[in-house]
Every structure is written in structure tokens, then in C-alpha cells.
Amino acid sequence: MFIMRHLIPLVLLALLSACATTPTPEPVESSPEIAALVQQADDARQQGDHARAQSLLERALRIDARNPRTWYELASLKLDAGALDSAETFARKSLRYSGESSREAAQNWLLISEIRRRLGDAAGAKAAQQKAQAIGRSLR
Amino acid sequence: MVKKAARSKRKTSRRKSQPRSHKGLLWKTGLIGLVLLSIYVIYLDMRIKQSFEGQRWALPARVFARPLELHTGLPLRREELLQELKLLRYRKDAHPNNPGTYTAVRDGVVLVSRGFRFSDGEEHQRKLRILFSNGEISGLRDENGQPIHALVRLEPVLIANIYPAHQEDRSLVQLDEVPPLLIRTLMAVEDKDYYHHLGVRPTAIIRAMLANLRAGRAVQGGSTLTQQLVKNYFLTSSRSLWRKFNEAIMALLLEMHYDKDEILQAYLNEIYLGQSGAQAIHGFGLASQFYFQRHLNELEPEQLALLVAMVKGPSYYNPRRHPERARDRRNLVLDVMAQDELITPQQAQNYQSRQLGVSQKAPPTKSPFPAFVDLVREQLKRDYDEADLRSEGLMVFTTLDPLIQLRTEQGVRQELSRIEKSRTKDRGKLESAAVVVRVGNGEVMALVGGRDPRFPGFNRALNARRPIGSLIKPLVFLEALKLEQQYTWASLLDDGPLSITLDDGSEWAPTNYDRQSHGPVLMEDALIHSYNQATARLGLEIGVPRVTQSLAQLGGRSDVRAYPSVLLGAVDMTPLEVARVYQSLATEGYRMPLRAIRSVMDAEGRSLQQYDLDVHQAEDPRYVFMVTAAMHEVTRQGTAKGLVQRLPGGLKVAGKTGTTNDLRDSWFAGYSGDYLGVVWVGRDDNASSGLTGATGALPVWAHIFNGLHQESIELDPPQGVKWSWIDRSNGLRGDKSCDEALRIPFIAGTVPQGTSACTQSLDGAVKRSWNWLKDLFDTE
């Protein structure tokens, strides 16, 4: 359910950037080690093994505590667990390192939008979604 | 079996009671005897099953340091890897092929790891070549020279055991991990027919009985491995026949219930092989560590022979105390091995000529890092019973980084000695405590509780509450900055003399450390130079309760009464409590619990508990960023400017000194982008240490941080904050060319309106063009 809600805007965003005419900013580079850990964490999460996913992401964080991808994934994991406050905090940590207008920033705002929607904060959710869309437009 | 035993008993009874008229009585007695014996055997059966099966062994909890994770690009020097290998007791070997061996080569290190089962996956044993250049790992290669792109975890260093109450220690081995040569040697020497007998060997018993009869007392054994195991379960030293009888019965019972391999595995883990102080050494796994400081599967044949030799009498053949006896018996075992063709006679001769190979000293049973282990135990106690900790064989994975720990210990030891060298009296009186935390996730990397880090005494890092002095000041300014319409770092504060009458009628008149007043000062300068008068006046303006609330909110004490003296640090806190507060500053207001434990596994390798990273936003990142920026200036031009020449060039850090009345306590708390450190120096008797924060704690902190791999603090402002040049003499907008220019972060929209005259001067114009030119060539 969440994945669907969350994915659709992401796909839209991807499409938006795909038909861009100007070059988009490079996505934040992760080292191969971090990319591998994040991938394994994602697999673990798909299989419902949140403890393993958490442990793998924390390993990634030890290698680089300023990687927005890792913080974003931790935020998603918290959202899965229903820890909404923590999820937003993690997403904000990710935003601190993603730069103000990057694909990661847009993803984080979408995540925050989803968190706020679940918290019953419709206006906040909408504002966050608009931020994401604005970033999406600027990336075009 | 039961029946046989009963019949023999009956025969005995018959012989004793001759008259036929008592035949009925005889039968009855016999029957009662049979019943009693059956009950007794059932009782023995229960006992032996309980011992074997129930809680098989009380296993101490094992406490591990963090595993070193190797990957290309990891900042690590070759010497540091070698230090880690030393802690892991790797052996030098020119051609490393066995687990736990390594060799240092020109461009790096070649090693064979031992492998380890972690809670999130198994790390296999493997051969690795680790290449270094420019202070980092430049490449990892597998045994075929192919690059490895994944992470490789070395096994973690064991830092402590939490022992069972009855002081037994074991390191469990599985049958398939035990070298086959050990098992075959053991059988050749102790029990040739192990796989064929039923638990006892009647012929051996008879032989032993005859020998005992001749001697008039029990002198000979003839026990099978099964009997020895039973004997070990119920350790008594008596050699009575009754005990032998019980042992034999229980051995038969064991063999009825369990198969040979199960019993053998139990034997290998149970047999008593020595004593280390109060701890009894049980099993070959631990004995191997205890005598050779190696894993069982890393032992040479003559070392295996020595272990088997000791089965007969671990204290009589103790190789550390009686090397001659031990050698003779080992060589006898090697002869038996040759006779049974486990080795060739030439090999036997060769092995017999070798040294015993026993390490001089037994490995320490006490932790080398007792202060950190205190913290671990404190955190464990919240979730586990003391009894479980001592007996369930839990594996506790901690956050300790032994390399940083050793560096921290060195910093404390060397700097305190250096400070005391120039003193004529009271040498050795200074004490210290230090905490190092990883900023990114709140993990405690190192903890030192006193000057002698090996001594498990008073743990000052956890238990010594001392006034924190000026360490409180960043919180006073943080609270002022939050009133963004009233205060910015460019506000001018009055640093004139201050005196107020308190509620109880007493006067409070704090003075500056240099006993001078500095007139109107820039708010940032009040922090940079740690002016007491300006800070106290500001704190009274905004209200003391804001500061005490801030302290609690950032993770400090929540029970502090809002007296004015709090503004200058009349708050007692431990170094660890200070670290909690400063961690929140180091993370731009994100509060995270300081963790000493990552996870706990049970003896079977199942994950019991994981201590996940948790983060709460305790403060608005913008204000905390501004405080960090000012604390960076403290380390560049303020009370901590001594750091400039003590740290690697270009490393940007933030920190604050703290000094208390009569120079009793010397504090420094500071952070880089990756680590936070809090250091206290003072005396246990609370007499004057003669040190300020800058002369006592700061050099210790610098010593520690000089050896860490780290990046600078983040000075790129978060959204909503911007840098601006200010003329610090008047707090107006200036530019880089002004004589007293200071770059200050502001909340957007709060930069002062007025422009300082310094921007108009001719001198300024010249400087501006010079700066412009300089910027062109300056890549920084």
C-alpha cells in the first residue's frame, strides 16, 4: 500500500527528470561499498527482515555518516515500522546532506509528505509534496 | 543393566542370611532392595540427564569490540592494522596459510582471517592482501590477486568475559571444528575402545580393582572417556569405591541415552584442564586459548599432544609451573601417537625436540578495558538478568574501537606525565577521565575512567560528578540566539562588573578569569574568550530557567535548580553526561542516546537484541549550527587557540574549555565532523589542579584527536542561515577588508542593517583589491 503511494510520485518524478532538456545535477555518489550495503538492506527489507536491514544501513552509516541515501533508507525503514516521528527526523537528516534541490531532496520531501499524511496533517503533507514537485521542476 | 546390578545385590544378601526358615523374609528383603536400587538408579539417571542435557554448561557472556571493517578507501594506517592483529593474537608467518596468521609486506599486509558468525551474516575465513597508501587502504585483493570490492570484516577482539558465579570458564567447540588428530590422540591415550564399549570397560575395572586391593587403597583409574565425563560433572576428589560404582552406573546410563559423538563433544568441552586464578579452565577450546593463546584449530601436533597429556592431571602437569614433567608426559603422548601411526616416528622425534610453546603468561581474565566494560554492564543490566549474563553464553557486540581506546589511554597517560614533569610536588596526584563518541551515530568509541586504564577502580568517566564551569556557556548563547529578534552573534554585550543580590540575601558578583572588564563586546567574542561577566549578564537577561531547560533538552541533567551560578557552570556532571549534551551540539541539535552496545546474540548465534540508532530533534539545527560556528572560532582565536598548532593543518573543529574555581577542574569538550571528545583533568581530593581547561584537558584532547581519522566540522550552513562579515569593534556590517572583520552566521533576515565605516576607508579599498587578487589564487 505504502509502496504504491510512494512509488507513483517517484515514478512521476523520474519521468519529469527523464524528459528534461538541460542536464540534471548528478545524483549523490555513493561508494560501491555503501551502494552494496544499501542494496542488501533493501533486499532484507523486502523479505521483512527489518533487523538485518537496520544493521546493514548502520554499517553504511559508519562508513559515511553524511550519505543522504543511507539516511533516506533509514527513514523509510522507520516509516515501515510506524515510527513516524523518527522517520521524519531521519528524512531531515538526509535533507541536510542531499543539498536543497537534488533528486534525493525531492524523495525526502515525498517521504515527509507521506509521514504527515499518516499523522493526519493534510496541509503539511500537501506542502511537502509541493516542495518535492518544485524540486522536480527545477531539475528539469 | 538394572537387573544385573540387582541380582548381584541379591546374591550378597543370600550369603549373609543362611537359615532356610527365613526364606520368605529373604525374598522380601531382596525385593525391597531391588525396588530401592531401582529408585536409586532412576535417581542417578535423572541427575546425569540433568547435567548432560538441561543447562549443559553455564557459559560466561563474551563481550566483543567492534569488528574492523576493511574496504578500499578506509582511512587506516598499516601500523593500525598491525595493532589490531596483535590484539586479535595473529601470529607472524612468512607464508600465511592458516587462519590467524599474517605477514607484513612492503606495500601492505597479507593475512588469513579466522571467520566469524555475526548476527547479520557469516564472515568466512579468507586470505587477504591489504594495500595501503597515503594513510588509507588503497586496495583489497583475494588469494588469487583479484580485487575485492565488498567489505571484509575481521573477527572482533574479545574484550571481556562476564563469568558465572561458580567461576567456570569455557569456550565451546563443535565436534566438527576439533582437529581430528586431537580426538585420535585422546583416544589412543585415554580410551582406545571408545567407539566400541558401553561406557565402562570391565577388564580395565578389574585390573584397577586388583591394583587397588594390592595397594590397600584406590590408586588406579582405568576410566573410559564416558566415566571421566561423569566424574567431571560431579567433581569430587574422593576415590572411594562407592563413587566409582556411581560413576560406572551413570556412564552406562549416559551411553544408553546419547550417541558416542554427543558424549565425545560434551567431553571435549567439559574436561577440566587447568586453573586461572579463581576461574576453572574447562574444555579444550578454552585450554588452547589459555595455554597457547591460539584457537584450537591453529595448534601444532606437539601442542595437541600436550593438551592430551594434561588430561591426566592438569595441576601436576601444569606446563607453566612444572615444564619438565609436562614435557616428559607430552613426549610420552607423542610416542603413543607414533605407535598408533597417527604420526611417523621421525615426526614424533622432531616434535619431541620442540619447545612446549606455552605462552609465558596466561591471558588476562580481567578485561583490559574495565572502564568501558562498566558502561556495557550498566546498559546490559537494563535488559538482562545478572544470572543470564553470567550463564547463558551471550555474545555482546559493543561499539568500542580498540585503536581509538588505546590512543585515548595514551593521550591521558602521556599528557598528564608531561604536565607533572615540571612540578616539584604532588606528582601523581592528577587524575583524568575521557570519553570519545562517534558523532554520526552516538556510538561510544572509547572510555577512560582514570589515569591507569587497566585498573578497574573508580570510574571517573561514569561516576565523578564535577562542576562543568564554562562548558555550560554555549547553552546560554544558544538560548539567546533562539530569541533571534533580540540577539545575534553581532549583538553588543556589556562585560562590565556585575553584582546581584540573590534571594537568600547574599551577593553574587562573578568576575572574569583575567580580572578585567572588556566593556561592550561582541556576543560571539564573549563566547570566544569565555567572558564570565558578559555571559552572566546575558543569562540573567534571558532568564536562568531557559538555560536549565536547554541542558535537559539536549540530554543533560534535568534536575538542576535555576540559580544564577548555573550560568557559569555551577552544575555537577560526569564526563559521560557532558558528552551527551555536546553530542547534541555536534549533530546540529539531533539528540541520540550514547550507545555502547550494538547487539546481543545467544550462544546459538541467534540475534536476541539489536540496539538501533534512534534520533530525536532536540533543537533547531540553525541555532546549533551558529553555536558550532562560534565554538570553531574558540579553537582558532579564543581560549582554545592552542589547538591550532596541535592538530593537523586544515582540520576544523569546534570546542569549549572549562575551568572551575581555584583551578579545581580542567575540562575540554569538542568535536570534529566525525568524533566528539570530552576530557576532564583534576584531583580526586578536589584540591586545586593548578590547571585551566586550556592547560590540562585541552592537550589531552588534542593528543587523542591528533591520531584520529576524521573530517572537519560542517561549516556549510543549513537552510535559513547565511554568513556575513561583521566589524567586531561595533557589530555593524563590514567586509573582509576591515581590520577587525569576523565572519558570522546569521538567521536569514537578522544581519545588522548599518554598515561599518571600515568598509569606506582607503585602506579598506586597497585591502579589498588585495583580497580579490588573493582569492583568485587561493583554492581554499
Coordinates of C-alpha atoms in Angstrom, one line a residue, chain B residues 242-747:
Chain B
W242 CA 31.1 -46.1 46.1
R243 CA 31.9 -43.1 43.9
K244 CA 33.4 -45.4 41.3
F245 CA 30.3 -47.5 41.4
N246 CA 28.1 -44.5 40.9
E247 CA 30.3 -43.3 38.1
A248 CA 30.1 -46.6 36.3
I249 CA 26.3 -46.7 36.6
M250 CA 26.0 -43.2 35.3
A251 CA 28.4 -43.9 32.4
L252 CA 26.2 -46.8 31.4
L253 CA 23.1 -44.7 31.6
L254 CA 24.7 -41.9 29.5
E255 CA 25.6 -44.4 26.8
M256 CA 22.1 -45.6 26.8
H257 CA 20.6 -42.2 26.2
Y258 CA 23.1 -40.5 23.9
D259 CA 25.3 -41.4 21.0
K260 CA 29.0 -41.6 21.0
D261 CA 29.6 -38.3 19.2
E262 CA 27.3 -36.3 21.5
I263 CA 29.2 -37.7 24.5
L264 CA 32.5 -37.0 23.0
Q265 CA 31.6 -33.4 22.2
A266 CA 30.5 -33.0 25.8
Y267 CA 33.7 -34.4 27.0
L268 CA 35.8 -32.1 24.8
N269 CA 34.0 -29.1 26.4
E270 CA 33.7 -30.3 29.9
I271 CA 37.1 -31.8 30.9
Y272 CA 39.0 -29.8 33.5
L273 CA 42.3 -28.6 32.1
G274 CA 43.6 -26.0 34.5
Q275 CA 43.1 -23.1 36.7
S276 CA 43.4 -19.3 36.1
G277 CA 43.1 -17.6 39.5
A278 CA 39.5 -18.2 40.5
Q279 CA 38.5 -19.4 37.1
A280 CA 38.5 -23.1 36.3
I281 CA 39.5 -23.8 32.7
H282 CA 37.1 -26.3 31.2
G283 CA 37.4 -27.9 27.7
F284 CA 40.0 -28.0 25.0
G285 CA 38.7 -24.8 23.3
L286 CA 39.5 -22.6 26.3
A287 CA 42.6 -24.6 27.3
S288 CA 44.0 -23.8 23.9
Q289 CA 43.5 -20.1 24.4
F290 CA 44.7 -20.3 28.0
Y291 CA 48.0 -22.1 27.3
F292 CA 48.9 -21.1 23.8
Q293 CA 46.7 -18.0 23.1
R294 CA 45.6 -19.6 19.9
H295 CA 42.4 -21.2 18.6
L296 CA 42.2 -25.0 18.9
N297 CA 42.4 -25.5 15.1
E298 CA 45.6 -23.4 15.0
L299 CA 47.6 -25.7 17.2
E300 CA 50.7 -27.7 16.2
P301 CA 50.7 -31.5 16.8
E302 CA 53.0 -31.3 19.8
Q303 CA 50.7 -28.7 21.3
L304 CA 47.7 -31.0 20.9
A305 CA 49.8 -33.7 22.5
L306 CA 50.5 -31.5 25.5
L307 CA 46.8 -30.8 26.0
V308 CA 46.1 -34.6 25.9
A309 CA 49.0 -35.1 28.3
M310 CA 47.4 -32.7 30.8
V311 CA 44.1 -34.6 31.0
K312 CA 45.7 -37.0 33.5
G313 CA 46.4 -34.2 36.0
P314 CA 46.2 -30.5 34.9
S315 CA 47.9 -29.2 38.0
Y316 CA 50.5 -31.9 38.3
Y317 CA 51.4 -31.5 34.6
N318 CA 50.9 -27.7 34.6
P319 CA 53.3 -26.7 31.8
R320 CA 53.8 -23.2 33.3
R321 CA 54.6 -24.4 36.8
H322 CA 56.2 -27.8 36.0
P323 CA 57.6 -27.7 32.5
E324 CA 59.8 -30.7 32.9
R325 CA 57.0 -33.0 34.0
A326 CA 54.8 -31.6 31.3
R327 CA 57.4 -32.2 28.6
D328 CA 58.1 -35.8 29.7
R329 CA 54.4 -36.6 29.6
R330 CA 53.9 -34.8 26.3
N331 CA 56.7 -36.8 24.8
L332 CA 55.2 -40.0 26.1
V333 CA 52.0 -39.0 24.3
L334 CA 53.9 -38.3 21.1
D335 CA 55.4 -41.9 21.4
V336 CA 51.9 -43.3 21.7
M337 CA 50.9 -41.3 18.6
A338 CA 53.8 -42.8 16.7
Q339 CA 52.9 -46.3 17.9
D340 CA 49.4 -45.9 16.7
E341 CA 50.7 -44.5 13.5
L342 CA 49.0 -41.1 13.9
I343 CA 52.4 -39.6 13.1
T344 CA 55.6 -41.1 11.8
P345 CA 58.4 -41.9 14.3
Q346 CA 60.5 -39.2 12.6
Q347 CA 57.8 -36.7 13.2
A348 CA 57.5 -37.8 16.8
Q349 CA 61.2 -37.2 17.2
N350 CA 61.0 -33.9 15.6
Y351 CA 58.0 -32.8 17.7
Q352 CA 59.6 -34.1 20.9
S353 CA 62.6 -31.8 20.3
R354 CA 60.3 -28.7 20.2
Q355 CA 59.6 -26.3 23.0
L356 CA 56.4 -26.6 24.9
G357 CA 55.2 -23.5 23.1
V358 CA 53.2 -22.3 26.1
S359 CA 52.8 -18.6 26.4
Q360 CA 54.7 -17.1 29.3
K361 CA 51.7 -15.6 31.0
A362 CA 48.1 -16.8 30.9
P363 CA 45.9 -14.3 29.1
P364 CA 44.3 -11.9 31.5
T365 CA 41.0 -13.0 32.8
K366 CA 40.2 -9.4 33.7
S367 CA 39.2 -7.0 30.9
P368 CA 42.0 -4.7 29.6
F369 CA 39.3 -2.0 29.2
P370 CA 37.4 -2.2 32.6
A371 CA 36.0 1.4 32.3
F372 CA 34.3 0.7 29.0
V373 CA 33.0 -2.6 30.3
D374 CA 31.4 -0.8 33.2
L375 CA 29.4 1.1 30.8
V376 CA 28.5 -2.0 28.8
R377 CA 27.3 -3.7 32.0
E378 CA 25.3 -0.7 33.0
Q379 CA 23.5 -0.8 29.7
L380 CA 23.1 -4.6 29.8
K381 CA 21.5 -4.5 33.2
R382 CA 18.5 -2.6 31.8
D383 CA 17.6 -5.6 29.6
Y384 CA 19.1 -8.7 31.2
D385 CA 19.2 -10.5 34.5
E386 CA 22.5 -10.7 36.2
A387 CA 22.2 -14.5 36.3
D388 CA 21.6 -14.8 32.5
L389 CA 24.5 -12.6 31.8
R390 CA 26.7 -14.9 33.8
S391 CA 25.5 -18.2 32.5
E392 CA 23.8 -18.1 29.1
G393 CA 26.8 -17.6 26.9
L394 CA 25.5 -14.4 25.5
M395 CA 27.6 -12.7 22.9
V396 CA 27.7 -9.0 23.4
F397 CA 28.8 -6.8 20.5
T398 CA 29.9 -3.4 21.6
T399 CA 30.9 -0.2 20.0
L400 CA 34.4 0.0 21.4
D401 CA 37.1 0.8 18.9
P402 CA 40.2 -0.6 20.5
L403 CA 42.5 1.5 18.3
I404 CA 40.8 4.7 19.5
Q405 CA 40.7 3.4 23.0
L406 CA 44.4 2.8 23.1
R407 CA 45.0 6.3 21.6
T408 CA 42.8 7.8 24.3
E409 CA 44.6 6.0 27.1
Q410 CA 47.9 7.1 25.6
G411 CA 46.7 10.7 25.5
V412 CA 45.7 10.7 29.2
R413 CA 48.9 8.9 30.3
Q414 CA 51.4 10.9 28.3
E415 CA 49.9 14.4 28.7
L416 CA 49.4 14.0 32.5
S417 CA 53.0 12.9 32.9
R418 CA 54.2 15.8 30.8
I419 CA 52.2 18.2 32.8
E420 CA 53.5 16.8 36.1
K421 CA 57.1 16.7 34.9
S422 CA 57.6 20.4 35.5
R423 CA 56.1 20.1 39.0
T424 CA 58.1 19.7 42.1
K425 CA 55.4 18.4 44.4
D426 CA 52.2 16.4 44.3
R427 CA 53.3 14.4 41.3
G428 CA 51.0 11.5 40.5
K429 CA 48.0 13.3 42.1
L430 CA 46.4 14.4 38.8
E431 CA 43.6 12.2 37.6
S432 CA 41.6 12.2 34.4
A433 CA 38.7 10.8 32.5
A434 CA 37.9 10.8 28.8
V435 CA 35.0 9.8 26.5
V436 CA 35.1 9.6 22.7
V437 CA 31.9 9.3 20.7
R438 CA 31.2 8.9 17.1
V439 CA 29.2 11.9 16.1
G440 CA 27.2 10.2 13.2
N441 CA 25.5 7.6 15.4
G442 CA 26.3 8.2 19.1
E443 CA 28.4 5.1 19.5
V444 CA 30.9 5.3 22.4
M445 CA 34.3 4.6 20.8
A446 CA 36.5 4.9 23.9
L447 CA 36.2 5.5 27.6
V448 CA 38.9 6.1 30.1
G449 CA 38.0 6.2 33.8
G450 CA 41.3 7.1 35.3
R451 CA 45.0 7.5 34.7
D452 CA 45.7 3.8 34.9
P453 CA 43.3 2.4 32.4
R454 CA 43.9 -1.2 33.3
F455 CA 43.0 -0.7 36.9
P456 CA 39.3 -1.5 37.4
G457 CA 38.9 1.1 40.2
F458 CA 36.8 4.3 40.5
N459 CA 35.4 5.1 37.1
R460 CA 35.5 8.8 36.8
A461 CA 34.0 8.9 33.3
L462 CA 30.8 7.4 34.6
N463 CA 30.8 8.4 38.3
A464 CA 32.8 11.5 39.0
R465 CA 30.4 14.4 39.1
R466 CA 32.2 17.7 38.9
P467 CA 31.2 21.3 38.2
I468 CA 31.4 21.9 34.5
G469 CA 32.4 25.5 34.5
S470 CA 32.3 27.3 31.2
L471 CA 31.2 24.2 29.3
I472 CA 27.7 25.4 30.1
K473 CA 28.2 28.7 28.2
P474 CA 27.4 27.5 24.7
L475 CA 23.9 26.7 26.0
V476 CA 23.5 30.3 27.4
F477 CA 24.3 31.7 24.0
L478 CA 22.2 29.1 22.2
E479 CA 19.1 30.2 24.2
A480 CA 19.9 33.9 23.4
L481 CA 20.2 33.1 19.7
K482 CA 16.8 31.5 19.7
L483 CA 15.4 34.9 20.6
E484 CA 16.5 35.8 17.1
Q485 CA 14.8 39.3 17.1
Q486 CA 16.8 40.3 20.2
Y487 CA 20.2 38.7 19.8
T488 CA 22.6 37.7 17.1
W489 CA 26.3 36.9 17.4
A490 CA 26.9 40.5 16.4
S491 CA 24.9 41.9 19.3
L492 CA 27.0 44.0 21.7
L493 CA 27.0 42.8 25.3
D494 CA 28.1 44.7 28.4
D495 CA 31.1 42.9 30.0
G496 CA 31.2 45.4 32.9
P497 CA 31.3 44.4 36.6
L498 CA 28.2 42.7 37.7
S499 CA 26.7 42.2 41.2
I500 CA 23.3 41.0 42.1
T501 CA 21.6 40.2 45.4
L502 CA 20.2 36.7 45.5
D503 CA 17.0 35.5 47.1
D504 CA 18.8 34.5 50.3
G505 CA 20.3 38.0 50.6
S506 CA 23.8 37.1 49.5
E507 CA 25.7 38.9 46.8
W508 CA 26.7 37.2 43.5
A509 CA 29.5 39.1 41.8
P510 CA 31.2 36.9 39.2
T511 CA 34.4 38.1 37.7
N512 CA 36.3 37.4 34.5
Y513 CA 39.3 35.0 34.6
D514 CA 41.7 37.8 33.8
R515 CA 40.0 40.0 36.4
Q516 CA 39.4 42.6 33.7
S517 CA 36.2 44.1 32.3
H518 CA 36.1 44.4 28.5
G519 CA 33.4 47.0 28.1
P520 CA 31.0 46.4 25.3
V521 CA 31.9 43.2 23.5
L522 CA 30.5 41.3 20.5
M523 CA 28.3 38.5 21.7
E524 CA 30.4 36.0 19.8
D525 CA 33.6 37.4 21.4
A526 CA 32.0 36.8 24.8
L527 CA 32.0 33.1 24.0
I528 CA 35.3 33.0 22.1
H529 CA 37.1 34.5 25.1
S530 CA 34.8 33.0 27.7
Y531 CA 33.9 36.2 29.4
N532 CA 32.1 35.5 32.6
Q533 CA 30.6 38.9 33.3
A534 CA 29.1 39.3 29.8
T535 CA 27.7 35.7 29.8
A536 CA 26.2 36.0 33.3
R537 CA 24.5 39.3 32.5
L538 CA 23.1 37.8 29.2
G539 CA 21.9 34.8 31.1
L540 CA 20.1 36.9 33.7
E541 CA 18.5 38.9 30.9
I542 CA 17.1 35.8 29.1
G543 CA 16.4 34.0 32.4
V544 CA 18.2 31.1 34.0
P545 CA 15.3 28.6 33.5
R546 CA 15.9 28.8 29.8
V547 CA 19.4 27.5 30.3
T548 CA 18.5 24.7 32.7
Q549 CA 15.7 23.6 30.3
S550 CA 18.1 23.7 27.4
L551 CA 20.5 21.5 29.4
A552 CA 17.8 18.9 30.0
Q553 CA 16.5 19.1 26.4
L554 CA 20.0 18.4 24.9
G555 CA 20.4 15.3 27.1
G556 CA 22.0 16.7 30.3
R557 CA 20.7 16.7 33.8
S558 CA 17.1 17.6 34.2
D559 CA 17.1 18.2 38.0
V560 CA 19.2 21.4 38.0
R561 CA 17.7 24.3 40.0
A562 CA 17.8 27.6 38.2
Y563 CA 20.3 29.5 40.3
P564 CA 22.2 32.3 38.6
S565 CA 25.5 30.5 39.3
V566 CA 24.3 27.8 36.9
L567 CA 25.1 30.3 34.1
L568 CA 28.8 29.9 34.8
G569 CA 28.7 26.2 35.2
A570 CA 27.9 25.5 38.9
V571 CA 26.4 22.2 37.7
D572 CA 28.0 18.9 38.7
M573 CA 28.1 16.5 35.8
T574 CA 30.1 13.4 34.8
P575 CA 32.2 13.4 31.6
L576 CA 29.7 11.0 30.1
E577 CA 26.8 13.3 30.9
V578 CA 28.7 16.2 29.3
A579 CA 29.3 14.0 26.2
R580 CA 25.5 13.5 25.9
V581 CA 24.9 17.3 25.8
Y582 CA 27.8 18.0 23.4
Q583 CA 26.8 15.2 21.2
S584 CA 23.5 17.1 20.6
L585 CA 25.5 20.1 19.6
A586 CA 27.9 18.1 17.4
T587 CA 24.8 16.8 15.5
E588 CA 23.2 20.1 14.9
G589 CA 20.5 19.5 17.5
Y590 CA 19.7 15.9 16.8
R591 CA 19.8 14.1 20.1
M592 CA 20.8 10.4 20.1
P593 CA 21.4 8.1 23.1
L594 CA 25.0 7.3 23.6
R595 CA 25.3 3.6 22.8
A596 CA 27.9 1.1 24.0
I597 CA 26.2 -2.0 22.6
R598 CA 25.2 -2.8 19.1
S599 CA 23.6 -6.2 19.5
V600 CA 23.4 -9.3 21.7
M601 CA 23.4 -12.8 20.4
D602 CA 22.6 -16.0 22.2
A603 CA 25.0 -18.9 22.4
E604 CA 23.5 -20.5 19.3
G605 CA 24.1 -17.4 17.2
R606 CA 20.5 -16.1 17.2
S607 CA 20.1 -12.4 17.5
L608 CA 18.4 -11.5 20.8
Q609 CA 18.5 -7.8 20.7
Q610 CA 19.7 -5.0 18.5
Y611 CA 20.2 -1.6 19.8
D612 CA 19.1 0.5 16.8
L613 CA 20.1 4.0 16.1
D614 CA 17.5 6.4 17.3
V615 CA 17.4 10.1 16.7
H616 CA 15.2 12.9 18.0
Q617 CA 15.3 16.5 17.1
A618 CA 16.1 18.3 20.3
E619 CA 16.9 21.7 18.9
D620 CA 16.5 23.7 15.7
P621 CA 19.6 22.9 13.6
R622 CA 20.0 26.5 12.5
Y623 CA 20.8 27.8 16.0
V624 CA 23.0 24.8 16.9
F625 CA 24.9 25.4 13.7
M626 CA 25.6 29.0 14.7
V627 CA 26.8 27.8 18.1
T628 CA 29.2 25.3 16.4
A629 CA 30.5 28.1 14.2
A630 CA 31.3 30.2 17.2
M631 CA 32.9 27.3 19.0
H632 CA 35.1 26.8 15.9
E633 CA 36.3 30.4 16.5
V634 CA 37.0 29.4 20.1
T635 CA 39.5 26.9 18.7
R636 CA 41.0 29.4 16.2
Q637 CA 41.4 32.5 18.3
G638 CA 39.8 32.1 21.7
T639 CA 40.5 30.2 24.9
A640 CA 41.4 27.0 22.9
K641 CA 43.6 28.6 20.2
G642 CA 46.4 26.4 21.5
L643 CA 44.8 23.7 19.3
V644 CA 45.9 25.3 16.1
Q645 CA 49.4 24.0 16.4
R646 CA 48.5 20.7 17.9
L647 CA 46.1 19.5 15.2
P648 CA 46.8 18.6 11.6
G649 CA 46.6 21.7 9.4
G650 CA 43.3 22.3 7.8
L651 CA 41.3 20.2 10.3
K652 CA 38.4 22.4 11.5
V653 CA 37.0 21.6 15.0
A654 CA 34.7 23.2 17.5
G655 CA 35.2 23.1 21.3
K656 CA 35.0 24.8 24.6
T657 CA 37.3 25.0 27.6
G658 CA 36.0 24.8 31.1
T659 CA 37.8 25.8 34.3
T660 CA 36.3 25.9 37.8
N661 CA 37.1 27.9 40.9
D662 CA 40.6 27.7 42.2
L663 CA 41.6 25.7 39.2
R664 CA 40.0 22.6 40.6
D665 CA 38.6 21.1 37.4
S666 CA 40.0 21.4 33.9
W667 CA 37.6 20.5 31.1
F668 CA 37.7 20.4 27.4
A669 CA 34.7 19.3 25.2
G670 CA 35.0 19.4 21.4
Y671 CA 34.2 17.8 18.1
S672 CA 35.3 17.3 14.6
G673 CA 33.0 16.2 11.9
D674 CA 33.3 12.6 13.0
Y675 CA 34.2 12.4 16.7
L676 CA 33.3 14.1 19.9
G677 CA 35.6 14.0 22.9
V678 CA 35.2 15.1 26.5
V679 CA 38.2 15.3 28.8
W680 CA 38.3 16.1 32.5
V681 CA 41.5 16.6 34.5
G682 CA 41.5 17.2 38.2
R683 CA 42.2 15.7 41.6
D684 CA 40.3 13.1 43.5
D685 CA 40.6 15.1 46.7
N686 CA 39.2 18.1 44.9
A687 CA 42.2 20.2 45.7
S688 CA 43.5 22.7 43.1
S689 CA 44.9 21.0 40.0
G690 CA 46.7 24.2 39.0
L691 CA 45.3 23.8 35.5
T692 CA 42.9 25.7 33.3
G693 CA 40.8 23.9 30.7
A694 CA 43.4 25.1 28.1
T695 CA 46.5 23.8 30.0
G696 CA 45.1 20.5 31.4
A697 CA 42.3 18.9 29.4
L698 CA 42.9 20.5 26.1
P699 CA 46.4 18.9 25.5
V700 CA 44.9 15.5 26.3
W701 CA 42.0 16.1 23.9
A702 CA 44.5 17.3 21.2
H703 CA 46.7 14.2 21.7
I704 CA 43.7 11.9 21.2
F705 CA 42.2 13.8 18.2
N706 CA 45.6 14.2 16.5
G707 CA 45.5 10.5 15.9
L708 CA 42.0 10.0 14.6
H709 CA 40.9 9.7 11.0
Q710 CA 38.3 12.4 10.6
E711 CA 36.9 15.2 8.6
S712 CA 36.3 18.8 9.6
I713 CA 33.0 20.0 11.1
E714 CA 30.4 21.1 8.6
L715 CA 30.6 24.9 8.1
D716 CA 28.3 24.9 5.1
P717 CA 25.2 26.5 6.7
P718 CA 21.8 24.7 6.8
Q719 CA 18.9 26.3 5.0
G720 CA 17.9 29.6 6.6
V721 CA 21.4 30.6 7.8
K722 CA 23.9 32.8 6.0
W723 CA 27.4 34.0 6.6
S724 CA 28.1 37.7 6.8
W725 CA 31.2 39.8 7.5
I726 CA 31.0 41.9 10.7
D727 CA 33.2 44.6 12.1
R728 CA 33.7 43.2 15.5
S729 CA 34.5 46.5 17.1
N730 CA 31.0 47.8 16.6
G731 CA 28.9 44.9 15.5
L732 CA 28.0 46.5 12.1
R733 CA 28.2 45.1 8.7
G734 CA 31.8 45.1 7.4
D735 CA 33.7 43.2 4.9
K736 CA 36.8 41.0 4.7
S737 CA 39.0 44.1 4.5
C738 CA 38.1 45.5 7.9
D739 CA 40.8 45.3 10.5
E740 CA 38.5 43.5 12.9
A741 CA 36.5 41.5 10.5
L742 CA 34.8 38.4 11.7
R743 CA 32.6 36.1 9.6
I744 CA 29.4 35.4 11.5
P745 CA 26.4 33.2 10.7
F746 CA 23.0 34.8 10.9
I747 CA 19.5 33.6 10.7

